[in-house]
CSV table of C-alpha atoms and ligand atoms in Angstrom, one decimal:
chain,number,residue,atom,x,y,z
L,1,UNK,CA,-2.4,26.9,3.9
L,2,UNK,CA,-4.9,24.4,2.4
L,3,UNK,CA,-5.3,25.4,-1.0
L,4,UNK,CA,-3.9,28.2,-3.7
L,5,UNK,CA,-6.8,29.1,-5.1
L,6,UNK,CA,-10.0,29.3,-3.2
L,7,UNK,CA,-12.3,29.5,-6.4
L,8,UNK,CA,-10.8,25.9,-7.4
L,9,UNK,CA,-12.6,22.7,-6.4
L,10,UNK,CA,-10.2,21.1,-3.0
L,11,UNK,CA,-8.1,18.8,-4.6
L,12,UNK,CA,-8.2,14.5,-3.3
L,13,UNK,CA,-5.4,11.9,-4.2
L,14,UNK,CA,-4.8,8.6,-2.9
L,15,UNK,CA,-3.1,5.4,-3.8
L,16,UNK,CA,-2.8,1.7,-3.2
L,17,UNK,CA,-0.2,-0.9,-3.7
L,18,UNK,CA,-0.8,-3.3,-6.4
L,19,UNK,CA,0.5,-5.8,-4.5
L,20,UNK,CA,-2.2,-8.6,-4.9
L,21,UNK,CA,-6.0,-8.5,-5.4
L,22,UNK,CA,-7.6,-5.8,-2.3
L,23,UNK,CA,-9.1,-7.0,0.4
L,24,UNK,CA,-12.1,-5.5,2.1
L,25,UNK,CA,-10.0,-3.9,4.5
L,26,UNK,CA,-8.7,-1.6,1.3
L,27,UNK,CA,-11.9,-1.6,0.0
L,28,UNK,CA,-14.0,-0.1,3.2
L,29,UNK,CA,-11.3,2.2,4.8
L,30,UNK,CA,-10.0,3.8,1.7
L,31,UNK,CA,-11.8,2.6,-2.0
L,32,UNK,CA,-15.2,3.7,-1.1
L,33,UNK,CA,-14.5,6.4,0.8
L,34,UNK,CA,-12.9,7.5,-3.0
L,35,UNK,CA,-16.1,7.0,-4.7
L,36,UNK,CA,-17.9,9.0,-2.5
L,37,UNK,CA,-15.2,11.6,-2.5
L,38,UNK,CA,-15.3,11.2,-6.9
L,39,UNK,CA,-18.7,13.2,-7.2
L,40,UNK,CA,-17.4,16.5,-5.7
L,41,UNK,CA,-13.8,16.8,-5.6
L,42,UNK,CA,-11.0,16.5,-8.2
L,43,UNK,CA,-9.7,13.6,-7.4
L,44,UNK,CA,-6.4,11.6,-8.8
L,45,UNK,CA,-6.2,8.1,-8.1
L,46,UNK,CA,-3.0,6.1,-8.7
L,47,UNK,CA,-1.9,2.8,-8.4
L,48,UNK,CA,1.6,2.4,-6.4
L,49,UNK,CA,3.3,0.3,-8.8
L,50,UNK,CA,6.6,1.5,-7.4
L,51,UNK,CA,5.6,1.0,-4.0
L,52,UNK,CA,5.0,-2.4,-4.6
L,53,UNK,CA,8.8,-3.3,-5.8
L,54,UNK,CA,9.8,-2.8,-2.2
L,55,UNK,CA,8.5,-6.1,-1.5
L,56,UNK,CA,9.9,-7.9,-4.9
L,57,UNK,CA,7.1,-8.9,-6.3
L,58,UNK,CA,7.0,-11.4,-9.3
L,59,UNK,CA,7.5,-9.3,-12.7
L,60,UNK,CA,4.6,-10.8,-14.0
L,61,UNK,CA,2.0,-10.8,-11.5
L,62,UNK,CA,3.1,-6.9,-11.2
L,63,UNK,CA,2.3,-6.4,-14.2
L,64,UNK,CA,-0.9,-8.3,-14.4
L,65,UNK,CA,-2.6,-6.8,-11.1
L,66,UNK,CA,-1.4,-3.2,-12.2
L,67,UNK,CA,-3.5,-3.3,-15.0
L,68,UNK,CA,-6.5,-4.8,-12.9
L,69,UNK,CA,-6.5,-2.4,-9.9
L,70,UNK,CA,-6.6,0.1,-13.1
L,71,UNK,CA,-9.7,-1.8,-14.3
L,72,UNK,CA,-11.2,-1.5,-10.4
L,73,UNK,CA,-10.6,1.9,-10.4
L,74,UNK,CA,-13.1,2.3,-13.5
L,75,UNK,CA,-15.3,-0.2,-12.0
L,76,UNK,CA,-15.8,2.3,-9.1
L,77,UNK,CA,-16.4,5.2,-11.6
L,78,UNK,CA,-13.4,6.8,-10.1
L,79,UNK,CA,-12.6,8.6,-13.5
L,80,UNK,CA,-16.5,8.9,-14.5
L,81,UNK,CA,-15.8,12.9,-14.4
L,82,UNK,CA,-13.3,14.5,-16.6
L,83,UNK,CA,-11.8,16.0,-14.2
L,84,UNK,CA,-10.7,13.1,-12.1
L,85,UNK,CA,-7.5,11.2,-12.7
L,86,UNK,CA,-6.4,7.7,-12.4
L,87,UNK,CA,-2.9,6.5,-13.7
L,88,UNK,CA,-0.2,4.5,-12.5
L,89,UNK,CA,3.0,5.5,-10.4
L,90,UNK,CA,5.7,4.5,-11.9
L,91,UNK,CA,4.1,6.2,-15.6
L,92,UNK,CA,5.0,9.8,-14.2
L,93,UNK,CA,8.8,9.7,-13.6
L,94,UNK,CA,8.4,13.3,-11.8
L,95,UNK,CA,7.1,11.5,-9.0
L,96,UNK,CA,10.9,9.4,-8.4
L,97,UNK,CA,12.5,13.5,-9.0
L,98,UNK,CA,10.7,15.0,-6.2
L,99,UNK,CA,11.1,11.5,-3.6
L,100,UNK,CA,14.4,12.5,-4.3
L,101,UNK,CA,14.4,16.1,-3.2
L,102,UNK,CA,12.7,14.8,-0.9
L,103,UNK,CA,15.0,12.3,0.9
L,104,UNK,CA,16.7,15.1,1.5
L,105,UNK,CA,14.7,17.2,3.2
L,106,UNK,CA,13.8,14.0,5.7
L,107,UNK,CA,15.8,12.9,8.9
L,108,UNK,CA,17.3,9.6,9.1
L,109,UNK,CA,15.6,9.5,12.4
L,110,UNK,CA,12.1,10.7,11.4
L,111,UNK,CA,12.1,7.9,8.7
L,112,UNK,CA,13.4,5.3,11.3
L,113,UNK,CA,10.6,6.0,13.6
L,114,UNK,CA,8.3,4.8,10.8
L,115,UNK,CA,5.7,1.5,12.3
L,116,UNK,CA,4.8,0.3,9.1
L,117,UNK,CA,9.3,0.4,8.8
L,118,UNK,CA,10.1,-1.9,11.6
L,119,UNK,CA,6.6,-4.2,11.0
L,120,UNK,CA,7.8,-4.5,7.2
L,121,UNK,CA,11.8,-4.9,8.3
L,122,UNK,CA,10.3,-7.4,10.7
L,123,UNK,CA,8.2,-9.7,8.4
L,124,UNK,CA,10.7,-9.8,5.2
L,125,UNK,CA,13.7,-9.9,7.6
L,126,UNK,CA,15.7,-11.6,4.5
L,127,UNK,CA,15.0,-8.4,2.1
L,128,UNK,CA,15.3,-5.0,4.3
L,129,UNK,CA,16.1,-2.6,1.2
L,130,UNK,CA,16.6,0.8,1.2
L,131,UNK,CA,13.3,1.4,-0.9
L,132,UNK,CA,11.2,-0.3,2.1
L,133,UNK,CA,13.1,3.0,4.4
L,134,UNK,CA,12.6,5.4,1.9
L,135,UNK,CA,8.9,4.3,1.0
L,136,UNK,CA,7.2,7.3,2.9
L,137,UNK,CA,9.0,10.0,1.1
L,138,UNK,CA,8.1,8.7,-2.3
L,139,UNK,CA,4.5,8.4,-0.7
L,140,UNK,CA,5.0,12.0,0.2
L,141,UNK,CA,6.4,12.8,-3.0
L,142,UNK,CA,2.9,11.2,-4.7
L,143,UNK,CA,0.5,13.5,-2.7
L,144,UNK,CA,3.0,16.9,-2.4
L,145,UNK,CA,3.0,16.7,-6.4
L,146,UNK,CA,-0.5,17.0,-7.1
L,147,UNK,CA,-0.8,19.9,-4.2
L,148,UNK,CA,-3.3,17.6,-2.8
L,149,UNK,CA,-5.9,18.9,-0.2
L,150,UNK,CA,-7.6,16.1,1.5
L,151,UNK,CA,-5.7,12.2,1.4
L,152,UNK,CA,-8.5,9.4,2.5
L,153,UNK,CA,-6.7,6.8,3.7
L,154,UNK,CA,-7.2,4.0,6.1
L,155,UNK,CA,-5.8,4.1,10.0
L,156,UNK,CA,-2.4,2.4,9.4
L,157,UNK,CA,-1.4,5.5,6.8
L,158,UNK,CA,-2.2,8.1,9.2
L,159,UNK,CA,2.4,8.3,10.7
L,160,UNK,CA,2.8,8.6,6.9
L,161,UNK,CA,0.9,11.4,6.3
L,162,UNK,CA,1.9,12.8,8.9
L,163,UNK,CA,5.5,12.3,8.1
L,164,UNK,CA,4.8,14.0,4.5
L,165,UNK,CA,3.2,17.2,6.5
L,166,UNK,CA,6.6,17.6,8.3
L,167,UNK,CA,8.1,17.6,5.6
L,168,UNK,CA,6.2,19.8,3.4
L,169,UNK,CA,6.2,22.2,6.4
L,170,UNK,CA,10.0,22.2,6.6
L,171,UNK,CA,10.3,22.7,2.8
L,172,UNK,CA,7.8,25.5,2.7
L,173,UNK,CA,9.8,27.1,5.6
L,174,UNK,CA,13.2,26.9,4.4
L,175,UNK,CA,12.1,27.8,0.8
L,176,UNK,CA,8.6,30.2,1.0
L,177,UNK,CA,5.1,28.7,0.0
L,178,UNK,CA,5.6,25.8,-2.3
L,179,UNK,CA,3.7,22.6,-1.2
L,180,UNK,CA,-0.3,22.4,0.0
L,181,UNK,CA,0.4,20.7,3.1
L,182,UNK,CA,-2.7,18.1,3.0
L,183,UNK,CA,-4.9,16.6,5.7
L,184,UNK,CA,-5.6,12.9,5.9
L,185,UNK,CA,-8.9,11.9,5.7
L,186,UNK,CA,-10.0,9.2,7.5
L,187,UNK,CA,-13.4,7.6,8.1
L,188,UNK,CA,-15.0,7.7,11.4
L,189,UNK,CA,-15.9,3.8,10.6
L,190,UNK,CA,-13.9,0.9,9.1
L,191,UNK,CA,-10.9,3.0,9.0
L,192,UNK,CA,-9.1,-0.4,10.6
L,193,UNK,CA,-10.9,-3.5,9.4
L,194,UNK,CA,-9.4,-6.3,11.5
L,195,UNK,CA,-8.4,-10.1,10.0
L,196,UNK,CA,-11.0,-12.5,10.8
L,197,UNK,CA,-9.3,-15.1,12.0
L,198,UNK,CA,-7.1,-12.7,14.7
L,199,UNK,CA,-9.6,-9.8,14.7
L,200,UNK,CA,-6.5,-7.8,17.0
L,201,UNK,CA,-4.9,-7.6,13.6
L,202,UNK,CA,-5.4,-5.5,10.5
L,203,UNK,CA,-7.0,-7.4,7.5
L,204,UNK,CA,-3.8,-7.3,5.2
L,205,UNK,CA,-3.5,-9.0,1.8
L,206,UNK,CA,-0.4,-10.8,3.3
L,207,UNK,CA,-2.6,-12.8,6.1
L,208,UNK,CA,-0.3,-16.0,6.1
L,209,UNK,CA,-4.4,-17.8,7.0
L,210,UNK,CA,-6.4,-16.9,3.7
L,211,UNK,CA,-9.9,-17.1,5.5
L,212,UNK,CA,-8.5,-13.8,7.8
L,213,UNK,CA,-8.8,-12.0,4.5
L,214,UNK,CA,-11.9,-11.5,2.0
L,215,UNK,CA,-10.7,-9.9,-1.1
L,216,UNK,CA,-13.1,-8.0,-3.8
L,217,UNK,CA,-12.8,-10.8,-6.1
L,218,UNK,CA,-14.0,-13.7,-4.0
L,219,UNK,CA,-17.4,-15.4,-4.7
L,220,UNK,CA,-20.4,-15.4,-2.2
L,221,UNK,CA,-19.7,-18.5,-1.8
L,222,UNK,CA,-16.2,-18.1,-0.6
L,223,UNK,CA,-17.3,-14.8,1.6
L,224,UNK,CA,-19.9,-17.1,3.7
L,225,UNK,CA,-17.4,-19.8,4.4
L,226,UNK,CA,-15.0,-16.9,5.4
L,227,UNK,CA,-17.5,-15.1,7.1
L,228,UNK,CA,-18.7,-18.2,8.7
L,229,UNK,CA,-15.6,-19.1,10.3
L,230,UNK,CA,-15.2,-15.8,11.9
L,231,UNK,CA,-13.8,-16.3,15.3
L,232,UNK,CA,-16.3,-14.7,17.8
L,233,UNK,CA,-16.3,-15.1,21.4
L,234,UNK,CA,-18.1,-17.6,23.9
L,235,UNK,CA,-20.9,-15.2,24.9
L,236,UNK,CA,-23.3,-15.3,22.0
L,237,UNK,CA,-24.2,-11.9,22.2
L,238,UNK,CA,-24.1,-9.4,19.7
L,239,UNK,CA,-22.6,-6.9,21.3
L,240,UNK,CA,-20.2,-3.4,20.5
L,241,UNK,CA,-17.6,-3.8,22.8
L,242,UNK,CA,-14.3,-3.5,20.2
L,243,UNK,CA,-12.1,-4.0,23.6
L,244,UNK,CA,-13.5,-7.0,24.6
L,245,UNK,CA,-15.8,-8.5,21.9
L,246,UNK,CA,-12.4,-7.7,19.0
L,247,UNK,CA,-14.3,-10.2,16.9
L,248,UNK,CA,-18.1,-9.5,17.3
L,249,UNK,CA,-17.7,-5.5,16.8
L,250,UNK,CA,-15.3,-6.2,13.6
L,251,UNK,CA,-18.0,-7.9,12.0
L,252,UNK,CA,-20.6,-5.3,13.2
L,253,UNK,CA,-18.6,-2.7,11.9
L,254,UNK,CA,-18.4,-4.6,8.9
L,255,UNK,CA,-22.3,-4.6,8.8
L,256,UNK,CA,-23.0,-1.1,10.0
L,257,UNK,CA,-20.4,0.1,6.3
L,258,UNK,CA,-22.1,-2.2,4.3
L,259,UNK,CA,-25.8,-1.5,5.5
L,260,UNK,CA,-25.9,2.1,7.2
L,261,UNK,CA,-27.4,0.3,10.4
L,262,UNK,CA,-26.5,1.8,13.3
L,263,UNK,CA,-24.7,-0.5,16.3
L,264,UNK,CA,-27.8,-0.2,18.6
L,265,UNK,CA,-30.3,-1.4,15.1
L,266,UNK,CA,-27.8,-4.4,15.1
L,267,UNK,CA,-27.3,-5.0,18.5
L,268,UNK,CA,-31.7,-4.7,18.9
L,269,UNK,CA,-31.8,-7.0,15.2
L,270,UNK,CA,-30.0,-9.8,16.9
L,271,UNK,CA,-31.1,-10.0,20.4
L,272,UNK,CA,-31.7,-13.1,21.5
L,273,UNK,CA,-30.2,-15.1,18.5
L,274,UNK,CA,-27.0,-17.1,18.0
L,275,UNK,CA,-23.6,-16.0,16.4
L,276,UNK,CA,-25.0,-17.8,13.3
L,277,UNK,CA,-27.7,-16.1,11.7
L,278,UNK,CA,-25.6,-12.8,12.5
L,279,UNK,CA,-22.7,-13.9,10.9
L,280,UNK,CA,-24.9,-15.3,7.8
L,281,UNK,CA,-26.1,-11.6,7.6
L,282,UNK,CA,-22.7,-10.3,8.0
L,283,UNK,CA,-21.9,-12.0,4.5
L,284,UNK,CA,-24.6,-11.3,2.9
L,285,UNK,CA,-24.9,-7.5,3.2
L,286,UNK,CA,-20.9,-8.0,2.1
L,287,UNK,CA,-22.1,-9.9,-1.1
L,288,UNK,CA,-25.1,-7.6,-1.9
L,289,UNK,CA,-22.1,-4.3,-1.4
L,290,UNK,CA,-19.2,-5.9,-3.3
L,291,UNK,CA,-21.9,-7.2,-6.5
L,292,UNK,CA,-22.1,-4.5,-8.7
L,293,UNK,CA,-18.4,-3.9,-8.0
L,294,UNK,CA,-18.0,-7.4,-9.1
L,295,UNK,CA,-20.1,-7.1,-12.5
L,296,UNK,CA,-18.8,-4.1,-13.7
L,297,UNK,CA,-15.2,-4.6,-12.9
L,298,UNK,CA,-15.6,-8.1,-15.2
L,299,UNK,CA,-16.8,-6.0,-18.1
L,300,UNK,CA,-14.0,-3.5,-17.9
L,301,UNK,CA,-11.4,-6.3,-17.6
L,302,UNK,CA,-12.6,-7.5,-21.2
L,303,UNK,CA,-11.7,-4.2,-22.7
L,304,UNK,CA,-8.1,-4.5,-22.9
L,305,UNK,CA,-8.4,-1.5,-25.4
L,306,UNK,CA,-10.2,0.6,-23.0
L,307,UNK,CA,-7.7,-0.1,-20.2
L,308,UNK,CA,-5.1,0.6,-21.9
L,309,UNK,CA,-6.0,4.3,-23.3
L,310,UNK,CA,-7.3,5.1,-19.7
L,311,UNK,CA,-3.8,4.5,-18.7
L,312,UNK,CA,-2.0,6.9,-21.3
L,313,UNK,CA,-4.8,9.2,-20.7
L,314,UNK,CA,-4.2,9.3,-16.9
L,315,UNK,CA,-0.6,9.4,-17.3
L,316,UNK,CA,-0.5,12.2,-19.6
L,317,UNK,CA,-3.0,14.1,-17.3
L,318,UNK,CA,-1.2,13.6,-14.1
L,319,UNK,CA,2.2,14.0,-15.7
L,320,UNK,CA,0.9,17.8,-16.6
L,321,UNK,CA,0.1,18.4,-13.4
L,322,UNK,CA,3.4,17.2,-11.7
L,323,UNK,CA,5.6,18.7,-13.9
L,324,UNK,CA,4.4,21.8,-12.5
L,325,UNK,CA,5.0,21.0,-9.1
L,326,UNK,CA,9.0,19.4,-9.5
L,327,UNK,CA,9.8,22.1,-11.5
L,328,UNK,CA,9.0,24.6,-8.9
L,329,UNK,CA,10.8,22.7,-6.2
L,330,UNK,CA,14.0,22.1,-8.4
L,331,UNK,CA,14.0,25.8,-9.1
L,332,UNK,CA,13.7,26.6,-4.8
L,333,UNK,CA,16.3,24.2,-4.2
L,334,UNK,CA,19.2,25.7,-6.8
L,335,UNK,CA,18.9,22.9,-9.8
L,336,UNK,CA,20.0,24.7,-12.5
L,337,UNK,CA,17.8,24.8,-15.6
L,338,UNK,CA,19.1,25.9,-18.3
Q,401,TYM,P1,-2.0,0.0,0.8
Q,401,TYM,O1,-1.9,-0.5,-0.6
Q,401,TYM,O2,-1.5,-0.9,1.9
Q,401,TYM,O3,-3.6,0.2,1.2
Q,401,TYM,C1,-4.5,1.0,0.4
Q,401,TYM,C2,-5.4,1.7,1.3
Q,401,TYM,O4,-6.2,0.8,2.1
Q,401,TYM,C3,-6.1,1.1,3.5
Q,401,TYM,N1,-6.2,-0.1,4.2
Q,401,TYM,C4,-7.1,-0.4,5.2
Q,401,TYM,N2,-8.1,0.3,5.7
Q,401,TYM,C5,-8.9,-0.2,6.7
Q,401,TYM,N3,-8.7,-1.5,7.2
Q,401,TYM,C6,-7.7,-2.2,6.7
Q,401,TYM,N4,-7.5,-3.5,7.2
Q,401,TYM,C7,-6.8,-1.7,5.7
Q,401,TYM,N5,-5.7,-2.2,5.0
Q,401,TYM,C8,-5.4,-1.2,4.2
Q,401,TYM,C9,-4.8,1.8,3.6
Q,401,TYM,O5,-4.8,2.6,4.8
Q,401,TYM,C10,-4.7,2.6,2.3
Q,401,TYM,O6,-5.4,3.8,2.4
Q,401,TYM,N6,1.4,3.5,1.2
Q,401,TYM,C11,0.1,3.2,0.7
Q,401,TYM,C12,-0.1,3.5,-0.7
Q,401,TYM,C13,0.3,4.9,-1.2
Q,401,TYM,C14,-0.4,6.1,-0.8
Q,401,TYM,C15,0.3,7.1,-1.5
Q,401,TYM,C16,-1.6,6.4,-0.1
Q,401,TYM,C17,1.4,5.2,-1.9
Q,401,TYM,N7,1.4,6.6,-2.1
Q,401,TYM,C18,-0.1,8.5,-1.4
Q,401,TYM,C19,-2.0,7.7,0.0
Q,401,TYM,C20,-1.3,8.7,-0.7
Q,401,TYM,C21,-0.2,1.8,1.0
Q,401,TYM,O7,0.7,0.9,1.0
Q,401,TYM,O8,-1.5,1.5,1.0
């Protein structure tokens, strides 16, 4: 079962933490891959404020970037069509009712095999909450709600979502038809864009070495000297080889999404020359993609007005939409309303 009405457009959702400004990584394997996915779908596109508390963030900056992934999710056109719907998390309570259901329906084991669990547990070993074991139910809870179709995310979502399928599954089992059970969707290229500094990592917002990480807001200037710094290899070649050349291939894949060059165009456009002029044409393909991201997101960021009526618009939209969904699955599961 993919969708409940075959005349109705397939149905997209995603979200991303609002944990700090996103970095390229974010940007290629999931943000773009949502404004490509904007033009044909309905889409809803949230911001995972509640997500985010799993880490304790400060109060303010919360706050502060909630508001400006908002303003990047305008910037993108993502809510260009009225159909499409971007709102925050935590401004549809439905969402917490059904992660509850939910946590229910979910083995303590299944939730313990989680990666993202133990890598999380592992790096804020002083704060291992419950919310941080719980997180992929509420993340299940976001896209069951919306009887979402297709979920673009990058690589290192792909154990959620599968984790979410289970579980819709087992509820649909136990209880008849009641949750779409979605797909991922992930792109065939920069679905894992790796740090720059240790290209056998992920580029993550929480690099401990900032020049690992170029996030959507930095200057040209900034994405050069990052770019620059790259580590390579000691062969000088300009190569595909993502098993031996982790560095090089990054950066080429990081070329090939921002250009539409193929690897063999690269590899034949570089022949011959030094890591130098590759990695200067490395940053500025990234530039010339990220700049009229850049110049519209600081014109939406001025209108505070703006910002905030698309977020009482999106939350009023979404909240129609989930209502529909939790009060169908607290009606399967014996809530009584009365
Ligand atoms: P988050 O905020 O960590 O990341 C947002 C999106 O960016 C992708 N991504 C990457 N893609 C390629 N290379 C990278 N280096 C890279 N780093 C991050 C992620 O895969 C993700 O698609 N749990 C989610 C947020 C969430 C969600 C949801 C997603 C909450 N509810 C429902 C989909 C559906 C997260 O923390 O993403």
């Amino acid at each position: 079962m993919t969708t409940e009405n075959p005349q109705k457009k397939q149905r997209v959702l995603s979200l991303i933490q609002p944990t700090s400004v996103p970095t390229l990584g974010n940007y290629i394997g999931a943000m773009r891959n949502w404004a490509k996915m904007a033009n044909d779908h309905d889409c809803l596109f949230g911001v995972a404020d509640l997500h985010a508390l799993t880490v304790r963030p400060d109060p303010a900056a919360l706050r502060r970037q909630t508001a400006e992934m908002l303003a990047m999710f305008a910037a993108l056109g993502l809510n260009k069509r009225e159909e499409n719907i971007v709102f925050v998390q935590s401004h549809v309570p439905a969402h917490c009712t059904l992660s509850w259901i939910l946590n229910c329906y979910t083995q303590f084991g299944e939730a313990s095999r989680m990666t993202q669990f133990k890598e999380k547990s592992a790096s804020h070993a002083d704060n291992v909450n419950v919310g941080l074991f719980t997180y992929p139910t509420l993340m299940a809870a976001d896209i069951l709600i919306y009887q979402a179709n297709y979920v673009p995310v990058g690589d290192d979502q792909k154990q959620h979502l599968e984790l979410c399928r289970n579980v819709a599954e087992r509820f649909n089992g136990l209880y008849g038809p009641t949750f779409v059970v979605p797909e991922p969707y992930i792109g065939k290229l920069g679905s894992r864009v790796m740090s720059l500094q240790t290209p056998t990592a992920k580029m993550s917002k929480s690099d401990p070495n900032p020049k690992g990480t170029i996030f959507l807001t930095d200057t040209p200037d900034q994405i050069v000297k990052k770019c620059k710094s790259a580590i390579t290899d000691s062969e000088a070649s300009v190569r595909y080889d993502p098993a031996k050349k982790t560095g090089v291939s990054n950066l080429m894949t990081l070329l090939a999404c921002c250009t539409g060059q193929s690897f063999a165009q690269i590899e034949a456009d570089f022949a011959g020359k030094g890591y130098g002029d590759f990695k200067l044409a490395v940053a500025e393909a990234i530039v010339a993609e990220l700049r009229p991201f850049q110049a519209e997101l600081a014109r939406v960021l001025q209108d505070k007005a703006y910002l905030e009526e698309t977020a009482r618009k999106g939350a009023a939209k979404a909240e129609q939409l989930a209502l529909r969904t939790t009060q169908k699955a607290m009606k399967k599961v014996g809530l009584w309303a009365a």
